[in-house]
XYZ file of C-alpha atoms in Angstrom:
634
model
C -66.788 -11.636 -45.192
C -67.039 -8.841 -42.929
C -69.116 -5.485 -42.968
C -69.266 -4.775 -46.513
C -71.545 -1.932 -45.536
C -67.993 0.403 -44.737
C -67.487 -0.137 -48.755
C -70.216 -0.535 -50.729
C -73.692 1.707 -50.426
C -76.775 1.298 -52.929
C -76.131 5.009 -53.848
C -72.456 3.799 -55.250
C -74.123 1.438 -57.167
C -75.664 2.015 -61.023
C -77.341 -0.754 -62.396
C -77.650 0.772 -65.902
C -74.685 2.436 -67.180
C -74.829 4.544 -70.344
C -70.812 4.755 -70.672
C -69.550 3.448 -74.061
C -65.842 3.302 -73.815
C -63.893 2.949 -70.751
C -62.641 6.400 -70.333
C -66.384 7.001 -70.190
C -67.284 4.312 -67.757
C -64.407 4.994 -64.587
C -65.963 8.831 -65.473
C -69.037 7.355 -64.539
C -68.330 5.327 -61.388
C -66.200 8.304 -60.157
C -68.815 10.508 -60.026
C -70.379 8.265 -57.540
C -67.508 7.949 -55.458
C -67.428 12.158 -55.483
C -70.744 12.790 -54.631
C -70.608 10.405 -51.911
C -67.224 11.959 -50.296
C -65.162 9.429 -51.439
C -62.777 11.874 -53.332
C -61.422 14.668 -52.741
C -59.802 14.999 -55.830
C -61.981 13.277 -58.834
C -59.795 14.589 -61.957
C -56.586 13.049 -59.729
C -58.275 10.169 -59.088
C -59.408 9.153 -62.642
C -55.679 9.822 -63.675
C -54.167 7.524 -61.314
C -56.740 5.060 -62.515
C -56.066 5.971 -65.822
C -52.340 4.987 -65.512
C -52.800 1.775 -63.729
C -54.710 1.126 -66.537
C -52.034 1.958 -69.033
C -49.657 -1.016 -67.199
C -51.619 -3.404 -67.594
C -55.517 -3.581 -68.273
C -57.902 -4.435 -65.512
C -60.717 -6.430 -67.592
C -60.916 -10.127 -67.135
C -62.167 -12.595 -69.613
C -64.951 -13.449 -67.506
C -66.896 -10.275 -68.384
C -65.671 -8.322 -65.463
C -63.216 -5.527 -64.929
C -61.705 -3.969 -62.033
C -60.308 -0.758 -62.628
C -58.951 0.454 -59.638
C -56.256 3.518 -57.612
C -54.582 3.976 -54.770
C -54.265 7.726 -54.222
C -53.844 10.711 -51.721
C -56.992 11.819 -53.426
C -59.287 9.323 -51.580
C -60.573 9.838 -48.521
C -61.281 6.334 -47.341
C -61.502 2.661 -49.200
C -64.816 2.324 -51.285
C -66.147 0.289 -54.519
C -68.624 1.631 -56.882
C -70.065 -0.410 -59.182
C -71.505 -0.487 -62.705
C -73.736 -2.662 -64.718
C -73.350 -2.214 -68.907
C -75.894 -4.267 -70.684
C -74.087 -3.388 -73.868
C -70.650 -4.371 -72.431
C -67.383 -2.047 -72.166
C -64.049 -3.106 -73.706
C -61.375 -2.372 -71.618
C -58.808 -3.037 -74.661
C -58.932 -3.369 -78.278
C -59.605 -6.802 -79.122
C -60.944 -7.953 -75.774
C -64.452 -9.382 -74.620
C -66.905 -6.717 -73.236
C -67.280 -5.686 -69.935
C -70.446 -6.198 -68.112
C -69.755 -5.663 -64.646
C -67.230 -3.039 -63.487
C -65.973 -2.573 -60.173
C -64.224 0.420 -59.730
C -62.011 0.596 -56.273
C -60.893 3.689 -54.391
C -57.993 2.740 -52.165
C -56.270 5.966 -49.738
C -52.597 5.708 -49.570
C -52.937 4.821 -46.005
C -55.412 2.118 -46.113
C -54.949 0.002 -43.257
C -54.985 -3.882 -42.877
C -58.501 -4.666 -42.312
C -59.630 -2.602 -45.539
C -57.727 -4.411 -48.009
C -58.441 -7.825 -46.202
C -62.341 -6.990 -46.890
C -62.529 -5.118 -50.209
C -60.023 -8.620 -51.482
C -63.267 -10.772 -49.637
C -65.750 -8.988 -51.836
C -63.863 -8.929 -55.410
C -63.156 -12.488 -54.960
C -66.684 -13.192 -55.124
C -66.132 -11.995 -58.926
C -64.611 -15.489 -59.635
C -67.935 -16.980 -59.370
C -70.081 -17.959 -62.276
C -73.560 -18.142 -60.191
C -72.780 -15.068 -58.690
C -71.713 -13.015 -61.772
C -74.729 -14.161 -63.566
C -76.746 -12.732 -60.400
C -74.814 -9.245 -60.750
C -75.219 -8.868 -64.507
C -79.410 -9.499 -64.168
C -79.503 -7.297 -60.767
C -82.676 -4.926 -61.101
C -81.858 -2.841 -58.025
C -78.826 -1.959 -56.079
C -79.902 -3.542 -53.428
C -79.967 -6.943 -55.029
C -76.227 -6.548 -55.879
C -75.506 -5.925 -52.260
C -77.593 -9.046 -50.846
C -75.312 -11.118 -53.509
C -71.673 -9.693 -52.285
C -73.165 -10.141 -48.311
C -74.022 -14.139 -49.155
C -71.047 -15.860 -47.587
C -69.113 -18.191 -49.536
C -69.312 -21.794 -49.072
C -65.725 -23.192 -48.961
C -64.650 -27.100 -49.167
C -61.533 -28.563 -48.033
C -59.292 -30.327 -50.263
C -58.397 -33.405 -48.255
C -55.808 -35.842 -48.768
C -53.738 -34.494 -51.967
C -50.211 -35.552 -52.501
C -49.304 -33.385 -55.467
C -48.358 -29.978 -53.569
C -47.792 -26.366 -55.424
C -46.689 -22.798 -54.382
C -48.015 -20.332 -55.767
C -46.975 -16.158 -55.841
C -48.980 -13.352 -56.891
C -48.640 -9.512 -56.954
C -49.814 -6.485 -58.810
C -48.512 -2.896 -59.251
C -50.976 -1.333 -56.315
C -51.502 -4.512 -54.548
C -55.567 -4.433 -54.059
C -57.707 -6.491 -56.101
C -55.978 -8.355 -58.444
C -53.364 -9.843 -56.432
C -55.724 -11.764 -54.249
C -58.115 -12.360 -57.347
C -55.147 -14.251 -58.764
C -54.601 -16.274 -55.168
C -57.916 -16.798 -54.921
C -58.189 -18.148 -58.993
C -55.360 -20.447 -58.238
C -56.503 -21.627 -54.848
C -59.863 -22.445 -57.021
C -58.812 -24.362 -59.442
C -56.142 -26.675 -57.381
C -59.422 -27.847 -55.776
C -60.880 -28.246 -58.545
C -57.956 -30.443 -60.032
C -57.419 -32.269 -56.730
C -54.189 -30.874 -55.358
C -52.637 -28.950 -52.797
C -51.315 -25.402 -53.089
C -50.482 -22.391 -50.989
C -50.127 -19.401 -52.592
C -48.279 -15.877 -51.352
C -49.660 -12.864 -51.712
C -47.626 -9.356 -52.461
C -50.305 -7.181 -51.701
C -50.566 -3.699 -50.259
C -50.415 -4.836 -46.922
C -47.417 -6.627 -47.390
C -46.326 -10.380 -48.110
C -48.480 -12.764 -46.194
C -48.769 -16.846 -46.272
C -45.120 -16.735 -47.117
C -43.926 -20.960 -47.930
C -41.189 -22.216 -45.232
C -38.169 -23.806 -47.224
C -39.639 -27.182 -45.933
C -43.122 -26.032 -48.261
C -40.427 -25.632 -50.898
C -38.758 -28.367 -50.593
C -42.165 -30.549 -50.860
C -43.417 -28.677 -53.533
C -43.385 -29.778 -57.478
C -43.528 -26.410 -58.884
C -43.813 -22.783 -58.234
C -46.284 -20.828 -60.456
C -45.591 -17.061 -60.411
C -48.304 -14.687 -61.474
C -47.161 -11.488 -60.658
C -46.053 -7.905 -61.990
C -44.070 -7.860 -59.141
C -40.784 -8.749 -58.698
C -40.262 -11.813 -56.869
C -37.603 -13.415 -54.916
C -36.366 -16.816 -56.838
C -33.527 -17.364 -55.261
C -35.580 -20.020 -53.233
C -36.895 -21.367 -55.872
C -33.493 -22.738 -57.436
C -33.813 -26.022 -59.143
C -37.731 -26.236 -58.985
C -39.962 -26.178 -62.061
C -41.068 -22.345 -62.367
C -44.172 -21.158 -64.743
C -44.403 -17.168 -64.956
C -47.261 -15.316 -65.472
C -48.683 -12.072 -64.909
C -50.667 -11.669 -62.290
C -54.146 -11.477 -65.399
C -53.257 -14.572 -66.245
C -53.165 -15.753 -63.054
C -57.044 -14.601 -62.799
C -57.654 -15.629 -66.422
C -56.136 -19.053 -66.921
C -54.997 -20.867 -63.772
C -55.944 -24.065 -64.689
C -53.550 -23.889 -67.286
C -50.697 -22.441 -65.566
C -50.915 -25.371 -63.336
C -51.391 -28.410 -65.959
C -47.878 -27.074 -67.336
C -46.629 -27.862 -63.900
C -48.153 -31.016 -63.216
C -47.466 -32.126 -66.519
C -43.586 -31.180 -66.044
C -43.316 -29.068 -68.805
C -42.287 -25.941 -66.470
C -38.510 -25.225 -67.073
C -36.505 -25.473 -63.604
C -35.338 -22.274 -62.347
C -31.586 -22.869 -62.499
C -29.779 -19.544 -62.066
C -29.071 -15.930 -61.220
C -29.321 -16.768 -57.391
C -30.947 -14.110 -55.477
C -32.110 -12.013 -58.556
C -35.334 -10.659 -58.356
C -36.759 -11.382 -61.424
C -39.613 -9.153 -62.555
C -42.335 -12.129 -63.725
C -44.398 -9.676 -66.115
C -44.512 -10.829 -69.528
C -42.809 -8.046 -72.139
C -44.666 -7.412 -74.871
C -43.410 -8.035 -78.263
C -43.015 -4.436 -79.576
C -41.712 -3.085 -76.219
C -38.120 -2.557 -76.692
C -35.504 -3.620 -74.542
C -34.225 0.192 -73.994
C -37.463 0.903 -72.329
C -37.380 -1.974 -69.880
C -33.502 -0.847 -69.138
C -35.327 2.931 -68.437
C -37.782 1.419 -66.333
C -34.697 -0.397 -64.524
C -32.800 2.640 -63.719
C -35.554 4.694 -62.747
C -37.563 2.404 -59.813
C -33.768 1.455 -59.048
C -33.273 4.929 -58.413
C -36.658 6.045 -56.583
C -35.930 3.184 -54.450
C -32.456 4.688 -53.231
C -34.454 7.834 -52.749
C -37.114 6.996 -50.607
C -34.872 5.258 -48.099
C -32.793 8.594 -48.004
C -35.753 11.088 -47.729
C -36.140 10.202 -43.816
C -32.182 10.893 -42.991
C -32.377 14.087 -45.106
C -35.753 15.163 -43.205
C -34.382 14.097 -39.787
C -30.821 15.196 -40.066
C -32.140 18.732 -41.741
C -34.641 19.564 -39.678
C -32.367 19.105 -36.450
C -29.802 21.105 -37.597
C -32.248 23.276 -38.796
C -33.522 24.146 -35.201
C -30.401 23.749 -33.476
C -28.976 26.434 -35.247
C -32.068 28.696 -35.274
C -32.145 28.194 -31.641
C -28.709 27.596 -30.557
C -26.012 28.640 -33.230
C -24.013 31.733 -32.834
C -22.656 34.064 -35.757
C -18.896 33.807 -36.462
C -16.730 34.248 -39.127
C -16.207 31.019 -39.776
C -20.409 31.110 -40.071
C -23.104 30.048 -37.340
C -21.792 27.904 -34.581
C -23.348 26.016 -31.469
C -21.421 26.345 -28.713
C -19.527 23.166 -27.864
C -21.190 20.913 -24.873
C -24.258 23.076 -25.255
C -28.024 20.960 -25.353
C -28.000 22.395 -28.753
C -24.418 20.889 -29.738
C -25.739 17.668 -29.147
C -29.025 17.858 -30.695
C -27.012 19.316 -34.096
C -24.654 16.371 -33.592
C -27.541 13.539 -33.698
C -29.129 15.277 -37.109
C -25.243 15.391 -38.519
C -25.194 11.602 -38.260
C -28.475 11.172 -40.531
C -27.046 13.636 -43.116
C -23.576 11.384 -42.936
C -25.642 8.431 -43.287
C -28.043 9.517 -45.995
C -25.354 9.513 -48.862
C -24.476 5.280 -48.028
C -28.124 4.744 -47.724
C -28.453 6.550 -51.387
C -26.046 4.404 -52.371
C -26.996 0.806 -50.849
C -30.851 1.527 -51.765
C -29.913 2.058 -55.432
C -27.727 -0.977 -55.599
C -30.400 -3.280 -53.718
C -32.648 -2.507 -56.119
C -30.266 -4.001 -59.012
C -28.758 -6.634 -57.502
C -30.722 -7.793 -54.045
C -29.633 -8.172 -50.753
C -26.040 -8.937 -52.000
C -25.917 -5.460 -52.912
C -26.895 -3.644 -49.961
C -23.172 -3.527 -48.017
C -21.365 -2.581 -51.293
C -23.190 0.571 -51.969
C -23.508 1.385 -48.437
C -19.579 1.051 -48.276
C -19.287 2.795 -52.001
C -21.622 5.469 -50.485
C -19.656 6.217 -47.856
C -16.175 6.302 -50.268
C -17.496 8.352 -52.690
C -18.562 10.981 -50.111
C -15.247 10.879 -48.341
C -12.518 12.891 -50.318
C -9.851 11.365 -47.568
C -10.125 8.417 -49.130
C -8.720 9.770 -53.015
C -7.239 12.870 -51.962
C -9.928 15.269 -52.370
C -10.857 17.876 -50.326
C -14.503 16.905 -50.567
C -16.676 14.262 -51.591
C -18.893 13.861 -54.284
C -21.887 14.162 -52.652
C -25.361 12.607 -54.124
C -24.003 12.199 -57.482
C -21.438 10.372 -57.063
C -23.765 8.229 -54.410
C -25.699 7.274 -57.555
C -22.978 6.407 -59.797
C -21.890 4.112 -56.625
C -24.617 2.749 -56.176
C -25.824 1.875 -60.134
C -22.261 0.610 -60.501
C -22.266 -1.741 -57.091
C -25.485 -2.873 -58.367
C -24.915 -4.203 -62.214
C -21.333 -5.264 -60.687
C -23.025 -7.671 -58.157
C -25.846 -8.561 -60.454
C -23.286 -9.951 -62.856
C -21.524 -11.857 -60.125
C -24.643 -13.691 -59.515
C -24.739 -14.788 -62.576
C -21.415 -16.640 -62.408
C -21.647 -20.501 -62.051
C -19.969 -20.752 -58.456
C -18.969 -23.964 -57.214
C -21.385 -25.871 -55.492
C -18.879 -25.961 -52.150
C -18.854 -22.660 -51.809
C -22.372 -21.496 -52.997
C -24.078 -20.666 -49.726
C -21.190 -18.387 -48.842
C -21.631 -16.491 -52.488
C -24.636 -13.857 -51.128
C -23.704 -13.119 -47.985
C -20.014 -13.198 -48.072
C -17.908 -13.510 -51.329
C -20.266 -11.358 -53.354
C -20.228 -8.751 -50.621
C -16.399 -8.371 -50.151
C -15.966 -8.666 -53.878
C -18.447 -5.740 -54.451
C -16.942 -3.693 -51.748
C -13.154 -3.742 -53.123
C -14.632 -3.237 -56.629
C -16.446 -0.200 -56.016
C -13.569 0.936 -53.667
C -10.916 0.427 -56.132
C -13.032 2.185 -58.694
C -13.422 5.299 -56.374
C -9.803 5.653 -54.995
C -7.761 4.834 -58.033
C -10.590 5.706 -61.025
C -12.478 8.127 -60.010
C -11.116 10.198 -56.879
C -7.926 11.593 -58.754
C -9.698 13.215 -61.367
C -12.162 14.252 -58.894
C -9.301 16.307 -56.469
C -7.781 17.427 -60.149
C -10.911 19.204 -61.023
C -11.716 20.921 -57.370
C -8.748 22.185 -57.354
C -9.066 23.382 -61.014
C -12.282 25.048 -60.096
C -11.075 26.878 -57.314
C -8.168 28.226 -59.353
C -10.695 29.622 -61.617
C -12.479 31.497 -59.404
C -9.411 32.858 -57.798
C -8.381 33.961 -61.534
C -12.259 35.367 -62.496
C -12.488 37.059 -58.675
C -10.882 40.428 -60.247
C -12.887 40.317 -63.486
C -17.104 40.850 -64.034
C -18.801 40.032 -61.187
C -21.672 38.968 -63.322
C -19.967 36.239 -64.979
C -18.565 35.304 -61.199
C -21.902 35.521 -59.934
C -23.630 33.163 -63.041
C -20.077 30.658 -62.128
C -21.173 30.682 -58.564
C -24.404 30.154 -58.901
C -24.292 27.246 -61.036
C -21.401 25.517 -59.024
C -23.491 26.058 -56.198
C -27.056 24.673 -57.927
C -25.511 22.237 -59.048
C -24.912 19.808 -56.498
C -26.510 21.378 -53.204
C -23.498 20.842 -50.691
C -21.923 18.881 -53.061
C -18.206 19.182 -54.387
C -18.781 22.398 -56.877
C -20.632 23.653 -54.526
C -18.620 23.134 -52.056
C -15.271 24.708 -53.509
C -17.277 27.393 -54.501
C -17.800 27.903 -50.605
C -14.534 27.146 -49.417
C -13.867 29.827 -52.057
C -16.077 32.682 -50.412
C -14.742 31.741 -46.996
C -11.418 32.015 -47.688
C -12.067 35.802 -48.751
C -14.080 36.735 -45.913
C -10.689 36.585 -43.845
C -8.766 39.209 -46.395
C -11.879 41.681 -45.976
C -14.417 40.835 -49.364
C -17.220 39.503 -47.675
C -19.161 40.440 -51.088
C -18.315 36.882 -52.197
C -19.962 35.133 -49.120
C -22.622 37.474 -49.626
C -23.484 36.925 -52.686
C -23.376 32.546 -52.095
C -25.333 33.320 -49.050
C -28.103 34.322 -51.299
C -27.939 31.306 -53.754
C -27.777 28.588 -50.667
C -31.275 28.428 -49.879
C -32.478 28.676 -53.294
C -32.700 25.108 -54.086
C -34.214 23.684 -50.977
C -37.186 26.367 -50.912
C -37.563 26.462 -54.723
C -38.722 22.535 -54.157
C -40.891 23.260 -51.181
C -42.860 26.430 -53.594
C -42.802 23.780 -56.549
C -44.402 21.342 -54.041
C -47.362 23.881 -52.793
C -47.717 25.103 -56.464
C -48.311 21.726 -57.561
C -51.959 21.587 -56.318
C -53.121 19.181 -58.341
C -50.525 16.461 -57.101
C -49.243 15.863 -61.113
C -46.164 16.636 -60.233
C -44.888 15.292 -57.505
C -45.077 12.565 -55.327
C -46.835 12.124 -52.290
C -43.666 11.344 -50.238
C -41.996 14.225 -52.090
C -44.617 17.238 -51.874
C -44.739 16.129 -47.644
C -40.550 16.852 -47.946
C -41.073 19.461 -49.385
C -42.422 21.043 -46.023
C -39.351 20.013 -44.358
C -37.246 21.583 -47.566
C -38.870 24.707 -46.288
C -37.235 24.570 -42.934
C -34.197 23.839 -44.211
C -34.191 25.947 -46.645
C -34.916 28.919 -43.965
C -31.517 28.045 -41.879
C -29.469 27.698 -45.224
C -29.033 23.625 -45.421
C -29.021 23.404 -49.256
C -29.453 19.830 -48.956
C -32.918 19.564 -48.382
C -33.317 19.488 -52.345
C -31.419 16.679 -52.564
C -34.075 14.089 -52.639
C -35.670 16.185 -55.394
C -32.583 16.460 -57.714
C -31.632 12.354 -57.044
C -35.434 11.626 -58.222
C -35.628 13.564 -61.301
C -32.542 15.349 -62.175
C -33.033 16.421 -65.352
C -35.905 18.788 -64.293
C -34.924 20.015 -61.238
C -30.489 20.222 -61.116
C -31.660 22.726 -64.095
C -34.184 24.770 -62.189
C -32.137 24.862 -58.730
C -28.869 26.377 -61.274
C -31.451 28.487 -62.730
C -31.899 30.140 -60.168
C -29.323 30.588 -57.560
C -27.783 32.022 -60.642
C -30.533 34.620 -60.150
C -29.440 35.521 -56.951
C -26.000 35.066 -56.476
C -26.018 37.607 -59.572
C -28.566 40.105 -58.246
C -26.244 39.740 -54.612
C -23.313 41.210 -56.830
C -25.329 43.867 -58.083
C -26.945 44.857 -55.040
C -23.771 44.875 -53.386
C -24.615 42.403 -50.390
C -21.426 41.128 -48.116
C -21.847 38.876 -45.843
C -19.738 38.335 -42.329
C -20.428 35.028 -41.371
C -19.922 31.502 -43.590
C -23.363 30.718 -43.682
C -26.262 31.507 -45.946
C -30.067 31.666 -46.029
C -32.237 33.650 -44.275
C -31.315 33.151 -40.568
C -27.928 35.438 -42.164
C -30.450 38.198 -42.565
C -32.272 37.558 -39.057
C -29.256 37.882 -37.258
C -27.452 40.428 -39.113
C -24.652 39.206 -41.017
C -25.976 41.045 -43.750
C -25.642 44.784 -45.082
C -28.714 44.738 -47.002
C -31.175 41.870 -45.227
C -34.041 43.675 -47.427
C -32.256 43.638 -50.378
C -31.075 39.878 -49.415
C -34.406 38.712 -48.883
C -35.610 40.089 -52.403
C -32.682 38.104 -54.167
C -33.188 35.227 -52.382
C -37.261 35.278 -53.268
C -36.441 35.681 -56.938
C -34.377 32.774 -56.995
C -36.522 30.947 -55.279
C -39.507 31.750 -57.475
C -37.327 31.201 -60.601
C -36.291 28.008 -59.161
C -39.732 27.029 -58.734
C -41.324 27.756 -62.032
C -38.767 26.390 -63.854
C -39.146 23.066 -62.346
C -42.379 23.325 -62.729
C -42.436 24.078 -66.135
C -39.846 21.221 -67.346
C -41.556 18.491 -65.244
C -44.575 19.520 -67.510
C -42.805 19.124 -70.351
C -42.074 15.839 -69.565
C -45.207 14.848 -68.575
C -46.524 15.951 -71.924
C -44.102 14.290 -73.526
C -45.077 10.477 -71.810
């Protein structure tokens, strides 16, 4: 079993618990984990507990429950556990809880960890042992029980062959509980099985289409999606991964018995294999959908946005020379090529927005189409427009490449012509769809309403420059590089050349105010509630881009929750493009953000740097204050 010693410690062990409730009892436990320098962070902890909770329930009906998180608030992988003799329930309705294993997981837990902790919780599934645990006197009679190795027999001999799949939400204990359950009672029924685990290291003991072939059924217990397109025409039970623990005996009778329905369509679908409760409505499921389909496109963007800003960044702090037509590297310079390398991941982080998204709907069949739709929708060539349409219209590629292949799979192809249908028909298909959508749907009304904007602000350039200053502002928050805010550029440019560099001035100010509103939202967010952990590390490289003007290091923010912050970054590079009118700041170069005051494009780099801090705080507490409000609110 390993050193269980790098885990478990008598002092994270309490053999009489006096929690009553389960709120009360991971309270408990957690304290133990503080006080031994588990945690850094025990109110974070508890909530990410708390929530894993709120998925699913961790209790078993075997009088054990296994609450556990995986969290930038622990320090390193440890268990504590509890003894009630009074029993916790872990949900109304349930059995009580005797013994309670609560498990502290780091985000960066390596191999080995996980490989042990799942050693010691499977222990859990035996009867001898748990009766051992619950009439333990001293700590260190719970550790000699968890150290005894476990005797193992071979099943020898068994014709009747099963696959088995399991996976939960963090990927720690209960997915191999649920291997381990099913590997158990196979034996115990006298027949064969190999089951796949969708853990937190990974997938391991994966079945070779030969194993599928061979097998009778497939039993599923996971709250993980799972590939079926290999499992087409075999008998299929689903489970969740509890059920797995709970009943696999069962799961497998309906197999062997051949009362499992065969898995007949939908291809390569993943198909999510948690059962929906009965009041859970359909609308929230479809939420769900669009939302880990989303945070899925973001995640593979974040490191093109991080590598393509932050080379840009420094090659034009370093290299880049003011100009009128703003800060340029001088060509076949070191720093010419080095800006060159991070423009291809910012042209590649729009497609990968794009394909991510539409993976996540519709599989691997998916991927090329809203790369390719990507790529159209942020190419005005392609309908006439003289830009693209940035990160939004990534999203609307990719959600529309992905429901557009994932009802293609659902067509009954031909049997001739099915192995083509993923990796070739579907693909093309998908690609001319979301094409045709772009160029002949899409892209003219697109080019009609740039070029309406820009005729505004020629008509509203001799009026208030308040209300130009609010227009800018929000063109430019909007879409951080995007097509308003582009125009609104091209725009300011343009009048730099007839001598009104007030107009650049004042956009100069509202360019960085997105991309270092994030990275103060991020370091304001101390307790981690917030944000994620990928997203409060970005937004240290928002800061950096934020300091050379690259307004699209907020992007990643605004594609994960736009309703929160495409409000606060409008917010408040209205603030300053409006305090640049008033203050009267020009600017000579097209560029914005603070390297404009450094190198003095700017009149007024005090004043600049005080308009640019106010929108940047404004930015930041809004954002703040809305992504509060919707935490309150789930």
């Amino acid at each position: 079993m390993g050193d269980i010693t790098k885990f478990l410690s008598p002092k994270l062990i309490k053999v009489n618990m006096q929690a009553e409730d389960k709120n009360a009892a991971i309270e408990e436990l957690a304290e133990l984990l503080y006080k031994e320098h588990v945690l850094k962070d025990k109110a974070n902890y508890i909530q990410n507990v708390l929530e894993r909770e709120a998925q699913v329930p961790t209790n078993l009906e075997n009088g054990v429950a296994l609450p556990h998180g995986k969290s930038d608030a622990v320090l390193r992988p440890a268990v504590a556990i509890g003894i009630s003799k009074r029993g916790i329930r872990f949900e109304e309705g349930s059995s009580p809880s005797h013994i309670i294993f609560l498990i502290a997981m780091p985000n960066n837990a390596d191999d080995t960890h996980i490989t042990l902790l799942s050693g010691i919780t499977s222990r859990l599934l035996d009867c001898d042992c748990l009766d051992y645990l619950k009439e333990a006197k001293r700590p260190e009679d719970i550790l000699a029980v968890l150290s005894t190795e476990e005797t193992r027999t071979e099943n020898k001999g068994s014709e009747r062959f099963l696959i088995g799949v399991t996976g939960c939400t963090v990927g720690v204990a209960h997915t191999y509980l649920a291997a381990k359950a099913l590997a158990k009672a196979a034996e115990e029924m006298g027949v064969s099985i190999k089951v796949e685990t969708n853990g937190s290291i990974g997938t391991e003991n994966v079945p070779t289409r030969e194993e599928i072939e061979r097998a009778e059924g497939i039993i599923i217990a996971s709250d993980k999606e799972t590939d079926m397109e290999r499992f087409r025409g075999k008998q299929v039970v689903t489970a969740t991964v509890k059920e797995g623990i709970d009943h696999p005996k069962e799961l497998i009778r309906r197999v062997l018995d051949g009362k499992a329905p065969l898995f007949a369509g939908n291809s390569t679908e993943r198909v999510p294999s948690v059962s929906r409760k009965a009041e859970e409505p359909v609308g929230a499921l479809s939420g769900k959908m669009f939302y880990k389909a989303l945070m899925n496109g973001v995640s593979f963007m974040i490191p093109f946005v991080v590598i393509g800003g932050l080379l840009i960044a420094v090659a034009l702090a370093v290299g880049g020379k003011p100009t009128p037509q703003g800060l340029v590297i001088p060509e076949g310079s070191f720093w010419n090529q080095i800006s060159a390398v991070g423009s291809a991941g910012f042209t590649l982080m729009i497609p990968i927005l794009a394909g991510y998204i539409a993976y996540a709907i519709g599989d691997r069949a998916a991927l090329a189409p809203g790369m390719i739709g990507g790529w159209i929708a942020n190419n005005g060539s392609f309908y006439g427009a003289s830009a693209g349409t940035g990160f939004i219209g990534a999203i609307v590629a990719g959600f529309l490449t992905g429901y557009f292949v994932k009802w293609m799979k659902k067509l009954r192809w031909p049997e001739m012509i099915r192995p083509l249908v993923p990796i070739m028909i579907i693909p093309i298909i998908g690609s001319l769809f979301i094409a045709f959508v772009f160029i002949f749907i899409i892209g003219a009304p697109i080019s009609s309403l740039m070029t309406a904007l820009y005729a505004m602000l020629e008509s509203m350039s001799a009026g208030s420059m308040i209300l130009l200053g609010i227009t800018i502002g929000l063109m430019q928050g909007f879409d951080m590089g995007g097509p308003f805010g582009k125009v609104a550029f091209m725009f300011s440019v343009g009048l730099i050349a007839e001598g009104q560099p007030q107009f650049m001035g004042a956009q100069a100010m509202a360019i960085p105010v997105a991309p270092l509103g994030m990275a103060l939202a991020t370091f304001l967010d101390r307790k981690h509630q917030l944000f994620l952990p990928e997203e409060t590390a970005n937004g240290k490289a928002a800061l950096a881009m934020g300091l050379v003007g690259i307004s699209e290091g907020a992007i990643p923010f605004a594609a994960g929750d736009p309703l929160a912050v495409i409000p606060a970054n409008m917010i408040g590079s209205v603030v300053a493009c409006t305090m640049g009118f008033l203050f009267g700041i020009t600017d000579s170069v097209a560029h914005g953000g603070p390297i404009v005051l450094i190198l003095g494009a700017v009149n007024k780099p005090f004043m600049g740097l005080i308009c640019m801090a106010a929108g940047t705080v404004v930015t930041a507490i809004v954002c703040i204050t809305l992504k509060r409000l919707k935490l309150k609110r789930n």
